Structures are given as C-alpha cells and as structure tokens.
Short mmCIF file of C-alpha atoms in Angstrom, two decimals:
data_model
loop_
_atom_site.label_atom_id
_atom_site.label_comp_id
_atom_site.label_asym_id
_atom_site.label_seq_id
_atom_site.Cartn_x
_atom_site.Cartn_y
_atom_site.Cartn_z
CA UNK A 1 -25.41 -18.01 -1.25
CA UNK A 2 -23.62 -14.80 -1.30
CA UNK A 3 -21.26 -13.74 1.35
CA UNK A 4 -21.57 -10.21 1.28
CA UNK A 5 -23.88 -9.93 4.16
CA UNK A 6 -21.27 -10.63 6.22
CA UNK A 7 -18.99 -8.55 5.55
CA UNK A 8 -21.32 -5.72 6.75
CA UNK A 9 -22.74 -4.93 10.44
CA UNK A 10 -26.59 -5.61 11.02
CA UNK A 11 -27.44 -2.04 10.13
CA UNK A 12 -26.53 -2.82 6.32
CA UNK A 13 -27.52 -6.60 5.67
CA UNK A 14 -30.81 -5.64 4.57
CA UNK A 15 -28.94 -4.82 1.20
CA UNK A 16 -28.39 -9.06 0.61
CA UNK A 17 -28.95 -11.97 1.36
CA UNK A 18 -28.88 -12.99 4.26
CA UNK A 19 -25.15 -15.29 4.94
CA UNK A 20 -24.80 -15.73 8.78
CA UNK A 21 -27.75 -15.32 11.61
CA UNK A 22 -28.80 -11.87 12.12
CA UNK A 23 -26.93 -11.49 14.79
CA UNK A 24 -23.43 -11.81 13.12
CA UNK A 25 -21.42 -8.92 12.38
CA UNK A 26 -18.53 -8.23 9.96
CA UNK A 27 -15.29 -9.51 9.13
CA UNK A 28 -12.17 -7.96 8.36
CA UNK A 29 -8.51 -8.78 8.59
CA UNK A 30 -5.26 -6.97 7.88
CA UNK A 31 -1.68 -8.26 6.62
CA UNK A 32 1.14 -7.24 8.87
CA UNK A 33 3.10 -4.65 6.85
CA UNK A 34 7.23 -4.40 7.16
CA UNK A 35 8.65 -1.61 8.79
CA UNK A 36 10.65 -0.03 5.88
CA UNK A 37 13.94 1.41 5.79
CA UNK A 38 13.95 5.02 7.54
CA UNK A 39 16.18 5.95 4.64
CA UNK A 40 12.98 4.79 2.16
CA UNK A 41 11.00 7.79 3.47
CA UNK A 42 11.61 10.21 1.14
CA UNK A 43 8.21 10.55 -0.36
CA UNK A 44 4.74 10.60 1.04
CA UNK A 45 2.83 7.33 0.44
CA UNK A 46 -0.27 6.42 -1.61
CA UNK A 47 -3.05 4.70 0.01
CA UNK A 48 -5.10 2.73 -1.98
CA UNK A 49 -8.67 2.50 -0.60
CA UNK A 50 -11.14 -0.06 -1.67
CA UNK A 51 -14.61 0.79 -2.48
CA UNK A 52 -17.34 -1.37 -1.85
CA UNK A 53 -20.04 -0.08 -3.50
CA UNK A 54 -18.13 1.43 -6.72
CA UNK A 55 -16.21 -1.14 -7.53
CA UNK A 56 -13.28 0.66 -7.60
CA UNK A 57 -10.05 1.37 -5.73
CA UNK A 58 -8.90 4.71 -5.48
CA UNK A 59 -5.19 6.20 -5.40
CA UNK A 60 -4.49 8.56 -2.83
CA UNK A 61 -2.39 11.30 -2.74
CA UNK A 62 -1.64 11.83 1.34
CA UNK A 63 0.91 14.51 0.58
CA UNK A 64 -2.45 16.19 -0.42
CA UNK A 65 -4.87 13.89 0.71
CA UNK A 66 -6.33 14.06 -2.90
CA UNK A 67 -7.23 10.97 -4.94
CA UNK A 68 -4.80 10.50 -7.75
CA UNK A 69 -6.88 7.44 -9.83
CA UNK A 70 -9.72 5.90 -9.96
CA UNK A 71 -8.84 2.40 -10.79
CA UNK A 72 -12.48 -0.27 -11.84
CA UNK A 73 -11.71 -3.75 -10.41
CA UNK A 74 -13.99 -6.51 -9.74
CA UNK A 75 -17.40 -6.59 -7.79
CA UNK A 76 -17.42 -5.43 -4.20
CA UNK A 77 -13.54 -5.23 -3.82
CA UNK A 78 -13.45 -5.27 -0.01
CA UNK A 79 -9.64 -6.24 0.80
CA UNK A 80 -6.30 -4.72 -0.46
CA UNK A 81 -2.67 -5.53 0.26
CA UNK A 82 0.57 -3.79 -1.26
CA UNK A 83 3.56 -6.06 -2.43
CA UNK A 84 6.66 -5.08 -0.03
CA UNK A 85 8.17 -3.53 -2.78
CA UNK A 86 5.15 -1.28 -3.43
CA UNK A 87 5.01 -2.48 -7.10
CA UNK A 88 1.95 -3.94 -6.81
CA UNK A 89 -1.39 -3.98 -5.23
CA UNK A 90 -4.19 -6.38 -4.78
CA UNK A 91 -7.86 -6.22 -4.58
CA UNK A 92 -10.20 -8.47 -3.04
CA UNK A 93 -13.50 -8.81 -5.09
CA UNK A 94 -15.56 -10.24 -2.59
CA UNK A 95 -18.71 -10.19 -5.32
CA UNK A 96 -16.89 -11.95 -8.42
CA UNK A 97 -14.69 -14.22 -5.78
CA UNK A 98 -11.42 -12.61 -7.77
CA UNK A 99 -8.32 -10.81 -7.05
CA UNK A 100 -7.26 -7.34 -9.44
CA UNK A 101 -3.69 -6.65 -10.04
CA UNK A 102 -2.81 -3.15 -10.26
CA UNK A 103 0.65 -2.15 -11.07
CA UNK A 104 1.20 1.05 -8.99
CA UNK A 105 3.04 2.17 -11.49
CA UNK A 106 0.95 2.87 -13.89
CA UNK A 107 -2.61 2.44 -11.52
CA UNK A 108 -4.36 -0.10 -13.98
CA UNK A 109 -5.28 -3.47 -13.35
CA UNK A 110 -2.57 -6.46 -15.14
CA UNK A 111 -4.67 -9.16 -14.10
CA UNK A 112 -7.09 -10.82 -12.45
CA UNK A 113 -6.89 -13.93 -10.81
CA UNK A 114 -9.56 -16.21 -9.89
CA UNK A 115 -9.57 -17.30 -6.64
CA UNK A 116 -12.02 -19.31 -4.11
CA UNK A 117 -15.61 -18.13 -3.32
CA UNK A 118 -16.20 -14.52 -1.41
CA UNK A 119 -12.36 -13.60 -0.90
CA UNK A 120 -12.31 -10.71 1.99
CA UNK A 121 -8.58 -10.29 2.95
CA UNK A 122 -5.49 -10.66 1.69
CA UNK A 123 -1.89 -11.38 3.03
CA UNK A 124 1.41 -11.13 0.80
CA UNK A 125 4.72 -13.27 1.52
CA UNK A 126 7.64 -11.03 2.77
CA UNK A 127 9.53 -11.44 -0.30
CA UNK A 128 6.24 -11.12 -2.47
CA UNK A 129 6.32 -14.42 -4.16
CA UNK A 130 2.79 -15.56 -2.99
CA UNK A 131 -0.85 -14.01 -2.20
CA UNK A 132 -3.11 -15.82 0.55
CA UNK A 133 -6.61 -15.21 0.40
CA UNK A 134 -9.57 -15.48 2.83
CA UNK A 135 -12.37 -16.90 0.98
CA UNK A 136 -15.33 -16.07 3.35
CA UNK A 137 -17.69 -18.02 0.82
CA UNK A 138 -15.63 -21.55 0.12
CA UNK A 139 -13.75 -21.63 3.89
CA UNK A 140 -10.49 -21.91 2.36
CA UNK A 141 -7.33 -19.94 1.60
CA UNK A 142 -5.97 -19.61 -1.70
CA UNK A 143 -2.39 -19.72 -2.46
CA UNK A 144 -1.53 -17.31 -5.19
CA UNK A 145 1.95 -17.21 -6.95
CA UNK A 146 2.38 -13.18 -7.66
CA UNK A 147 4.69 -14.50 -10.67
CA UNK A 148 2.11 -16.08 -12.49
CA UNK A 149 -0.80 -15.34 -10.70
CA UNK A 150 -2.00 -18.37 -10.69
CA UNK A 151 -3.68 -20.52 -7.52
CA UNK A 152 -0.93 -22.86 -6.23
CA UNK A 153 -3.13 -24.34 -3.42
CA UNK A 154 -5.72 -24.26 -1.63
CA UNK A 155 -6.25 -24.41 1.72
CA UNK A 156 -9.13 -25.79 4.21
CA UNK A 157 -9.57 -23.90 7.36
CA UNK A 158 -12.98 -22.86 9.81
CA UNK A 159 -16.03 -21.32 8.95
CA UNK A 160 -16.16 -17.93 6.92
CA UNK A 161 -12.66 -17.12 7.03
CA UNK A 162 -12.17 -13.29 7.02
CA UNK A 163 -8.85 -12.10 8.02
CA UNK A 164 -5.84 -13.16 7.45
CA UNK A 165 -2.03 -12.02 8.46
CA UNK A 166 1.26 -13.35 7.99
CA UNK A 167 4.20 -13.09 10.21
CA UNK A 168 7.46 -10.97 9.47
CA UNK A 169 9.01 -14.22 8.85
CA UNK A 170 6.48 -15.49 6.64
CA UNK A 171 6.38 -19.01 7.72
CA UNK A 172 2.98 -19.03 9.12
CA UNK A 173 -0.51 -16.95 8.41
CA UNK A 174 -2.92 -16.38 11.07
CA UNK A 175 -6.91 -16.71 9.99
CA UNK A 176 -10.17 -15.59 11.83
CA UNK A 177 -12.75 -17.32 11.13
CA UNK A 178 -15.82 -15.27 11.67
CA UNK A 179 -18.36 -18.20 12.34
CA UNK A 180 -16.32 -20.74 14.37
CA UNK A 181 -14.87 -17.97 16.39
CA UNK A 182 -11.58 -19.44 16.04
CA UNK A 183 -8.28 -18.50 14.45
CA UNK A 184 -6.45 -20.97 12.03
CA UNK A 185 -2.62 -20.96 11.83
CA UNK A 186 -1.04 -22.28 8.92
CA UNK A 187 2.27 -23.65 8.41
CA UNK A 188 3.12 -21.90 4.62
CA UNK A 189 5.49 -24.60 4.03
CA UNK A 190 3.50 -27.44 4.19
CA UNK A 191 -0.31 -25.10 3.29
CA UNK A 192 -1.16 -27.27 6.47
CA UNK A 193 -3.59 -26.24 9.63
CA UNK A 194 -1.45 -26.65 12.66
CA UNK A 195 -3.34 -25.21 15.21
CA UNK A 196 -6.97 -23.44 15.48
CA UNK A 197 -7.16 -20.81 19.12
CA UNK A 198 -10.21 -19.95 20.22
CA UNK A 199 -10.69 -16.76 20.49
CA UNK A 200 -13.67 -13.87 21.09
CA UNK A 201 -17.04 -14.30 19.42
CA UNK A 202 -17.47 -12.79 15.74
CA UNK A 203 -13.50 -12.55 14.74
CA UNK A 204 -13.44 -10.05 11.89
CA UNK A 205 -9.71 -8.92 11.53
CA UNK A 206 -6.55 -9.90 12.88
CA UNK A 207 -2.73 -8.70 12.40
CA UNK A 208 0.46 -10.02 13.72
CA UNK A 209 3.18 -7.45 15.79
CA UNK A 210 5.78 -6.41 13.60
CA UNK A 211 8.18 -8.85 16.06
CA UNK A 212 5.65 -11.88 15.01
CA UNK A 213 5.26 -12.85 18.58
CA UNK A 214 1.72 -11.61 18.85
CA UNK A 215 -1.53 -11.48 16.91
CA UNK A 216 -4.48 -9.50 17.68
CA UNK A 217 -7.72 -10.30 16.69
CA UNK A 218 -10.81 -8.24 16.96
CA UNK A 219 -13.88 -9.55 17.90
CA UNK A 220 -17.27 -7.75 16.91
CA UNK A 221 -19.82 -9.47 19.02
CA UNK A 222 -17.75 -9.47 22.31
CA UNK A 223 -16.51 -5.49 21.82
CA UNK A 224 -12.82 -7.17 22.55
CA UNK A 225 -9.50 -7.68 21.31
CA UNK A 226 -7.41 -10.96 21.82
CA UNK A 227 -4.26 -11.47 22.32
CA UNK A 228 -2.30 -14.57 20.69
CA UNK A 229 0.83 -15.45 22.14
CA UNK A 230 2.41 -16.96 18.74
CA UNK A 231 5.00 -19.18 20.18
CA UNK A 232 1.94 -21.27 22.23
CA UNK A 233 -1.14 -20.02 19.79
CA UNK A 234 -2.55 -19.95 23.18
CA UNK A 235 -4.86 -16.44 24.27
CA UNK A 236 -2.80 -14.64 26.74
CA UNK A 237 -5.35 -11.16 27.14
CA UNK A 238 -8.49 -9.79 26.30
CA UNK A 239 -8.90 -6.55 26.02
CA UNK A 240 -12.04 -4.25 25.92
CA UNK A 241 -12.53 -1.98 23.32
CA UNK A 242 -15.29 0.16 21.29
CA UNK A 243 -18.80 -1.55 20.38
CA UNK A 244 -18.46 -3.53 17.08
CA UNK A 245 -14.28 -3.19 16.22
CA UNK A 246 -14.16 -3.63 12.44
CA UNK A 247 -10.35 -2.98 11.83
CA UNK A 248 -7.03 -3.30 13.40
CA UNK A 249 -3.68 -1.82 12.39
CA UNK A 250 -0.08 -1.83 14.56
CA UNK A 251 2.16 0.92 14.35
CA UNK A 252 5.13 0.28 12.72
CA UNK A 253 7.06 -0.33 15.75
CA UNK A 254 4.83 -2.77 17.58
CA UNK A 255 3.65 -0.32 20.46
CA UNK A 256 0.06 0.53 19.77
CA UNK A 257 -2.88 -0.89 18.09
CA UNK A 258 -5.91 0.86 16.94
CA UNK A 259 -8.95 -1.00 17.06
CA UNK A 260 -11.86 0.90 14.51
CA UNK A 261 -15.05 0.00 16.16
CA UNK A 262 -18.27 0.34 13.44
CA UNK A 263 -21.19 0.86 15.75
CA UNK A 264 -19.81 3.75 17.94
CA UNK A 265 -17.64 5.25 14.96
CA UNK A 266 -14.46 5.55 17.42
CA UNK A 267 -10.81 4.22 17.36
CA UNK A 268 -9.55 2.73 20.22
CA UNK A 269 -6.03 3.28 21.21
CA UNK A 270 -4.30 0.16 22.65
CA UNK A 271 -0.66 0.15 24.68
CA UNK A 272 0.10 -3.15 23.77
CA UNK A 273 2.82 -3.13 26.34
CA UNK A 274 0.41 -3.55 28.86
CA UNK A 275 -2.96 -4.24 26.65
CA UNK A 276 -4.70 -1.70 28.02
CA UNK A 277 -7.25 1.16 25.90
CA UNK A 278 -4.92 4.47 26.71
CA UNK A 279 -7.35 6.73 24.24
CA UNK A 280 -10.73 6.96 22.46
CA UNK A 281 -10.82 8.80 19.45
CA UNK A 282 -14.36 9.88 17.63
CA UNK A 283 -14.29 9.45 13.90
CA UNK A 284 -16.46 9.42 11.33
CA UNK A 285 -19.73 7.51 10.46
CA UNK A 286 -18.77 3.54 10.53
CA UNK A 287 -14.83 3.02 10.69
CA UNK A 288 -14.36 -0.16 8.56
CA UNK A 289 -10.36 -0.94 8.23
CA UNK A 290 -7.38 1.27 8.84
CA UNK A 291 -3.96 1.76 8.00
CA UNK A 292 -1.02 3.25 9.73
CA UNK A 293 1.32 5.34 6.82
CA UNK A 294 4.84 3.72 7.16
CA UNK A 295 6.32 6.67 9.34
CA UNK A 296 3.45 5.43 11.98
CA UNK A 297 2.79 8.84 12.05
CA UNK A 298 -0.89 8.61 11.33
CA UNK A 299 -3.74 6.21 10.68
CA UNK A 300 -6.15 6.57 8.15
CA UNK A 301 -9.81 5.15 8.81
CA UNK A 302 -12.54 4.69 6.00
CA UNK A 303 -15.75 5.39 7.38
CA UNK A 304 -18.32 3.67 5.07
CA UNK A 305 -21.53 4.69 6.19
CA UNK A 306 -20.46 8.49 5.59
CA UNK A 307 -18.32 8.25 2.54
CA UNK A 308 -15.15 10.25 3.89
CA UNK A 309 -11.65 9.48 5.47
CA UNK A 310 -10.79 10.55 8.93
CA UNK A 311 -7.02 10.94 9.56
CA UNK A 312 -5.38 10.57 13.33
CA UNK A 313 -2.49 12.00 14.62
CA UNK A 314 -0.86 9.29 16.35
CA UNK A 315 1.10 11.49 18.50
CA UNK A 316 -1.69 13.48 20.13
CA UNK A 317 -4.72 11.06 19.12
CA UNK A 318 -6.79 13.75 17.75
CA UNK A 319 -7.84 13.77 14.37
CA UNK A 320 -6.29 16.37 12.14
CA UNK A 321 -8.11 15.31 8.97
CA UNK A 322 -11.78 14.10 7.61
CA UNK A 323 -12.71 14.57 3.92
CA UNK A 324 -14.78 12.85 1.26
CA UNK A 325 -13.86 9.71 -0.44
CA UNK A 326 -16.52 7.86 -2.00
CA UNK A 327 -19.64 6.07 -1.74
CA UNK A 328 -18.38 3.54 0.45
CA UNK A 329 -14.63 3.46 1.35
CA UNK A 330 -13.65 -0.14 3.38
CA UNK A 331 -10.46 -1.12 3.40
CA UNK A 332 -6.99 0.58 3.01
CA UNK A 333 -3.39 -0.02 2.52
CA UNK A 334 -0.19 2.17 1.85
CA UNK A 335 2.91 1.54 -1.15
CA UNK A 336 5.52 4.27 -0.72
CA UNK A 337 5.75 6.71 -3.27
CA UNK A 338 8.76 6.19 -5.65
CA UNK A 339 12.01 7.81 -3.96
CA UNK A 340 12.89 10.49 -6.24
CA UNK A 341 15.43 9.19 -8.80
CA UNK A 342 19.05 10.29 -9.13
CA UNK A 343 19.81 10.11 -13.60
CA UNK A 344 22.84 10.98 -14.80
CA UNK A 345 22.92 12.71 -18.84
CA UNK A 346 26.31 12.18 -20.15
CA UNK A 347 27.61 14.56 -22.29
CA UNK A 348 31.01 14.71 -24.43
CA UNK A 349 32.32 17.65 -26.19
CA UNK A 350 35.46 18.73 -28.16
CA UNK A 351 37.66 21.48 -28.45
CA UNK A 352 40.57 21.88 -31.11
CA UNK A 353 44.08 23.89 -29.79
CA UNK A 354 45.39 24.08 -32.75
CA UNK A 355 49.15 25.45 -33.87
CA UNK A 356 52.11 24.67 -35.15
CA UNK A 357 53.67 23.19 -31.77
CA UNK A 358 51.77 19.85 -30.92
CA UNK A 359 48.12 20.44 -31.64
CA UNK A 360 45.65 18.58 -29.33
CA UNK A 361 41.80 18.10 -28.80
CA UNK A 362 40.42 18.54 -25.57
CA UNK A 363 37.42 16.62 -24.38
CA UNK A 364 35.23 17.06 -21.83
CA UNK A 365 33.39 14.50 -19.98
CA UNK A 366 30.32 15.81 -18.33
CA UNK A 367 27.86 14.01 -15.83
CA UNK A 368 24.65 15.90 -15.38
CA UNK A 369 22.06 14.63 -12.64
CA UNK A 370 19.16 15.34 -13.96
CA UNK A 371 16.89 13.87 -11.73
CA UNK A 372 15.72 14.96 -7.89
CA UNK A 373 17.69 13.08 -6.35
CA UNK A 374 21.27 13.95 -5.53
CA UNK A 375 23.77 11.76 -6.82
CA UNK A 376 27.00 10.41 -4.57
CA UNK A 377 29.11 8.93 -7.12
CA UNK A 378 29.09 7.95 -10.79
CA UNK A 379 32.06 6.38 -12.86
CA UNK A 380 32.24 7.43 -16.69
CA UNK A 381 34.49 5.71 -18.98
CA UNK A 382 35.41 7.49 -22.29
CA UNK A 383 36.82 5.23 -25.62
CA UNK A 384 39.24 6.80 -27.39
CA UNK A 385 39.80 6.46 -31.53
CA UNK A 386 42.06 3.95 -32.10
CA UNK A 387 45.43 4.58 -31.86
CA UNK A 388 45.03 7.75 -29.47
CA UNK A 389 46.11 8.29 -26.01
CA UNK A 390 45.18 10.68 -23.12
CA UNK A 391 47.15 13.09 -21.60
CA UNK A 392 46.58 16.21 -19.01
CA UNK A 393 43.89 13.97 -17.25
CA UNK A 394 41.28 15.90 -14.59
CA UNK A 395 41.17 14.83 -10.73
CA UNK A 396 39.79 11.18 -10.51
CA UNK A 397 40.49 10.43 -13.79
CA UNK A 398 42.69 7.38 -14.99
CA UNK A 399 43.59 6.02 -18.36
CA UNK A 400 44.73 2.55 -20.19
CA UNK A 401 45.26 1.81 -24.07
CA UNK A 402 42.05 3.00 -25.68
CA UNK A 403 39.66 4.32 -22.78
CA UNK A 404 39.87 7.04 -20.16
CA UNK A 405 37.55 6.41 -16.74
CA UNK A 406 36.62 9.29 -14.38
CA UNK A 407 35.46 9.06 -11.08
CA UNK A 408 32.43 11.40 -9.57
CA UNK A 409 31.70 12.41 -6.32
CA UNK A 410 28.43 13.55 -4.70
CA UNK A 411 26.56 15.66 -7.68
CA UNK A 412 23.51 17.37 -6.64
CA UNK A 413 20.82 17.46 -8.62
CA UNK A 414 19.96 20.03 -11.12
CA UNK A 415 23.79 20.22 -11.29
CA UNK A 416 26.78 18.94 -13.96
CA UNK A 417 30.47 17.77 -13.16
CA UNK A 418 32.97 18.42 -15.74
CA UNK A 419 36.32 16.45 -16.20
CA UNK A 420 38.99 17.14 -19.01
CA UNK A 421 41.91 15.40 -21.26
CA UNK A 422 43.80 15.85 -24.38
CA UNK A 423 44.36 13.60 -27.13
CA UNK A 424 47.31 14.47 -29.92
CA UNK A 425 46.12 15.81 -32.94
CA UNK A 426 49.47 13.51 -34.36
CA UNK A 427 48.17 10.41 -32.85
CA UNK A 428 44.68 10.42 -34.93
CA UNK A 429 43.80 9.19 -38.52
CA UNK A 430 42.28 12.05 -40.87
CA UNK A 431 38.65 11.81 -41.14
CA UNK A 432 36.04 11.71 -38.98
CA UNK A 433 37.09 10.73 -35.28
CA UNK A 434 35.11 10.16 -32.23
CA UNK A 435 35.29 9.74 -28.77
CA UNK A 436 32.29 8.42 -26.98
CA UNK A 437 31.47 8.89 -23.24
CA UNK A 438 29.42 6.27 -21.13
CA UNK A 439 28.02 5.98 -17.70
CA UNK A 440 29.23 2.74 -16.05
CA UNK A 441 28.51 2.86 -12.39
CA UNK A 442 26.35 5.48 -10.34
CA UNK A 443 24.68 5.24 -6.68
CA UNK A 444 21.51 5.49 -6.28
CA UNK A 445 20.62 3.25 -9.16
CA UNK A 446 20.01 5.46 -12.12
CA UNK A 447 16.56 4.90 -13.78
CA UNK A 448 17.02 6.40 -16.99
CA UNK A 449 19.84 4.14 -19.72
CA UNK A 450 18.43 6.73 -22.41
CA UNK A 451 20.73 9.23 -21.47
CA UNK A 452 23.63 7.15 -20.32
CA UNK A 453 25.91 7.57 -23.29
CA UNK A 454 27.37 10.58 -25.46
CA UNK A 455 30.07 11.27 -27.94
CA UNK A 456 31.63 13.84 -29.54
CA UNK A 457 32.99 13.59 -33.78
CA UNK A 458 35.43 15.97 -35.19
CA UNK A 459 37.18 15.58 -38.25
CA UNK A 460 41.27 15.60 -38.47
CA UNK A 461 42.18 17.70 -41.82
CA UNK A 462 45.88 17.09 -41.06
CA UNK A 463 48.36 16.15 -38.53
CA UNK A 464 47.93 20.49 -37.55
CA UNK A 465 44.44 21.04 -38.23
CA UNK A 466 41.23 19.37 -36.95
CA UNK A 467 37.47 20.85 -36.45
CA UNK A 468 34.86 20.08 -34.19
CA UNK A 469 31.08 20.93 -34.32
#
C-alpha cells in the first residue's frame, strides 16, 4: 500500500492509491535548525529544495535565487534536512522508502541508505551523529548513524508518522502522527516512547522553538496550530490559522512562526509570544514546507501546485520574490555557503651582498593571502642550512640554532607581508644551500596545505661569492 497519497491534499490523491480516508490531508514536519554564529554569515545560503515529481533536489543559489544543481535521488524525495555543519544533506524518498546523501560539497549523492517504509521527514542530532526518520508507511522511526549510514534502531510510534523535530538539546524528538492525531516524544537515549499528546486532527508538521520549550504542530483538518509545552508534553494553545497548513518554520530567534496553509495558498504569521496570527501573506499556488534562511531574514515557500518559489520578507511580510522552480517543489532546507577562505602562499627568496667585507644572503619570507578572506595572523618558521645563523631579523621575527620564526599580523587578502634576515656567506658549506620557509599557524584555518611551504637554493662558490636564481 503506498503512502504517497498522503502526503498530498485531496485535490492531488487521485494520482495514487488511495492510503488514508478521503478525507485526510497531508503530512509534513520540519527539524528545528540551530541558530548559527552571527560571525558564520558571511555568505548567502543554498537551499536545497526537494522535488516530488522529478525526483530530484535542486541547489539554490539565494544570492541569485538561481538553481546551482540538479542533483537525481530516489523516488518522490519529499523531506530534506542539512547536517549542522552544512556538509551534508539528506533526502527523504518517500517512493523507494530511502534516504540520499549529498555532500554539499560537491552536490552528488555518497549514499543511500535504506530506511523503513514511506520515510517523509527527517531530523538530524545537534552534533550530526544520527538521522531520525518518519516512516509514514511502517509507523516507525529509523535511527540512522550519519558515520556509517547505517540503521541503528528502529523505533515504534502512532499511525503514519510524518513529522518529526528534535530539540536544541537533542535528547528528545517530537513526532506527528498524521492518523492518530497524536504527537510521539521520544527519549533518544533510550529510542523509547515516553509520552504521546494529543493534539489537532490531521498533524502534518511540527518543529520545536529554538529554546526547546515549545513545539508547534500544524494540523490540516482543524486549520490550527498547537502548542506543546515540552516540559509537561501537555497542549497549552491552539491557534487558528489558514485552511489546510502544510508547513511550519520558526525564525531563528524563537519569535514567529509561519504556518504555509495548502488550500488557501497563504502564510500565516504567528507572534508566538502571545500565539496569536499578526499577518496573512498570499503566496503562490499550494505552499507545501518552508524554510527561514539563517539570518531569519526571509522564508522561502515551495508552492507545488504552481511549480515556483515565493520569497517573504520577514520584516514587512510582503513577498519580494516568486519565480519558477520545478514541476513540483515540496520541501526545503538551508546549509550556509562556505565562508570565504583565508590561504596563505609562502614564498622564500634570496639575495647575495656580496664583497670583500663579510658577505651575506638575505632572505625574504613572504606570506601571501591568497584567498577572500582576510587573514589576522599567521606564524612562518624558516630552517636554515646547517651550520648557519640569522642575523638583522625583521619586526616579529625570532631565531634559535637552525630555524628563524616570524610572526604576522592581520593580512588582507589579495595582499603579501614580507619579513627579512641575513645569513653569513662564512657560515655556509660550498654547494648548493637552501633555506626553506613553512606556514605553521594561521587564523582562520587555512584550506589550502599546497601552498604552505617554499624555499629558496643558491649555491656558495666561496667563502666571498655565492649566486642565487
């Protein structure tokens, strides 16, 4: 029996088989995202948006609010969640009861891991170790280890389990279960049940405040949203909404929620300081699941009936943006973009003085950010031929038998630092000498080890002569 015609509003089931009554509506759930560091905001994020008629997720751009790559996954992906360090992302293949592993990185799928029957949603452990799953199809959760990706457990809970969301603490997930109107909280430590809250009739999503005391849960058939106090798991407010809400995100701060609601193709704007609807906002044609970017700036809402992506100001609840997509955009979730990478080249040269009153070689020890980041301090440490010492040292620079270590400050990028010494022509052996240069501390974390070591050979003819290339 498939469970696809649930995940769809009446208006669609005619497409499959028939799951639930004809009255039952759609499931969805999100996973409750951490607020990242302000400083992480360099870059805008991607959303990845599942497809549910493609069978694809696509990489967005929202910089641009172009699509980036086109990534195949499994059938009827209809979930996705980002790892908290934005490395990875997973897909929810309601229609081969799988989950696709795509390495943002690169945007291809790594693996994919079998879970139970009709997965829908997905949560992700804050510190990314483990993947839950709601299988709508086998009314269970499956515990995925990201490290393996392999199922760990597996987890009995109600009837057509949709969404699913962890809280910031990760020791409990919050399920709706679509047919037993119920939510199930589980204790991640023990992969027990340890409560089930009634809640509103048709639960299709749910997400926990960023403070884990509350969850929300949309409810499809009632047109409502509940509250869950998480310290009781007891419903403290219901709150009125669109017809049909279909998705739920929190801004990143806890202080509104915005309920998608399918069958009047509107957002709904909740203060969830006092759980009241402070705005309506009209969006395109069948808002499945949003996503707030990680500023909380704006929320982006796949409308699957029309194909396109409407984007809302969250500051003036208008919406500033609506293009194309796809056949049938569902689901979406943001990774930050990389934070452009600070990479220091190192570079050593040489320079002969040469005469007949103590001849030297002077090097120069150059750090070069040559990434787009600006760089705040790097240490290089040079070895010396054996034998040699340093003398006229640069600024930050410091020496011991055999090695000469320079200190950096801030170096922007696009830009070099240059720091000098001599050596004695006296104290080297003829032949070829050298002197090589290495990078051996740098903030931010430099990317690139390619590039983190130079040198510089001459050749000492006699104790007054030497030449350098």
């Amino acid at each position: 029996m498939s469970s696809r015609s649930a995940l769809l509003p009446s208006r669609l089931r005619l497409r499959f088989s028939a799951l639930v009554a004809a009255g039952a509506l759609a499931v969805t759930g999100l996973v409750a995202l951490p607020v990242p560091d302000a400083q992480a905001l360099v870059a805008a994020p991607v959303a990845y948006v599942a497809d549910l008629d493609d069978n694809t997720v696509r990489a967005l751009d929202t910089a641009t609010d172009t699509v980036v790559a086109t990534i195949p996954v499994g059938s009827s992906p209809i979930g996705v969640v980002v790892s908290p360090d934005g490395a990875s992302v997973y897909a929810a293949n309601n229609g081969s009861s799988s989950v696709s592993v795509i390495d943002t990185a690169t945007n291809t799928v790594t693996a994919t891991v079998a879970v139970g029957a009709g997965p829908v949603k997905l949560a992700v452990s804050p510190d990314g170790g483990t993947l839950y799953t709601a299988n709508s199809g086998a009314n269970t959760v499956s515990v995925v280890d990201t490290t393996t990706n392999a199922v760990t457990g597996t987890i009995p809970v109600g009837a057509l389990p949709f969404g699913i969301a962890l809280t910031p603490d990760g020791t409990r997930a919050y399920v709706s279960n679509n047919n037993g109107n119920t939510a199930s909280v589980i204790d991640t430590t023990s992969n027990t049940v340890t409560a089930t809250v009634g809640v509103g009739q048709k639960p299709n999503v749910i997400k926990v405040t960023p403070d884990g005391t509350r969850a929300y849960v949309g409810n499809q058939n009632s047109h409502n949203v509940s509250v869950i106090d998480t310290a009781t798991n007891t419903v403290t407010a219901t709150v009125p909404v669109g017809i049909g809400p279909f998705g739920l995100s929190l801004s990143p701060d806890g202080t509104r929620a915005y309920a998608s609601n399918n069958s009047d193709s509107s957002v709904s704007v909740i203060d969830t300081a006092t759980n009241t609807v402070v705005a309506t906002v009209g969006v395109g044609n069948g808002p499945f699941e949003s996503a707030i970017t990680p500023d909380g700036t704006s929320v982006y809402v796949p409308n699957g009936y029309d194909g396109t992506m409407s984007v809302i100001d969250t500051t003036t609840n208008t919406v500033t943006a609506s293009f194309p997509l796809g056949p049938f955009p569902y689901a979406v979730a943001f990774a930050l973009a990389a934070a452009p990478a600070a990479d220091i080249d190192v570079d050593v040269t040489a320079r002969p003085h040469l005469g007949i009153l103590v001849p030297y070689l002077t090097y120069t020890l150059t750090a070069r950010n040559t990434g787009a980041a600006a760089v705040s301090a790097a240490t290089l440490t040079a070895t010396l031929p054996p034998g040699a010492t340093a003398t006229n040292l640069s600024a930050g620079c410091t020496t011991t038998t055999g090695t000469v270590t320079c200190a950096y400050g801030p170096i922007a990028n696009g830009t070099a630092v240059n720091k000098t010494f001599r050596v004695l022509l006296s104290l080297l052996s003829l032949g070829p000498v050298q002197v090589t240069g290495t990078r051996t501390a740098s903030s931010p974390t430099d990317p690139n080890t390619a590039n983190d070591t130079g040198s510089a050979t001459c050749t000492v003819v006699s104790i007054l002569l030497a030449t350098c290339p």
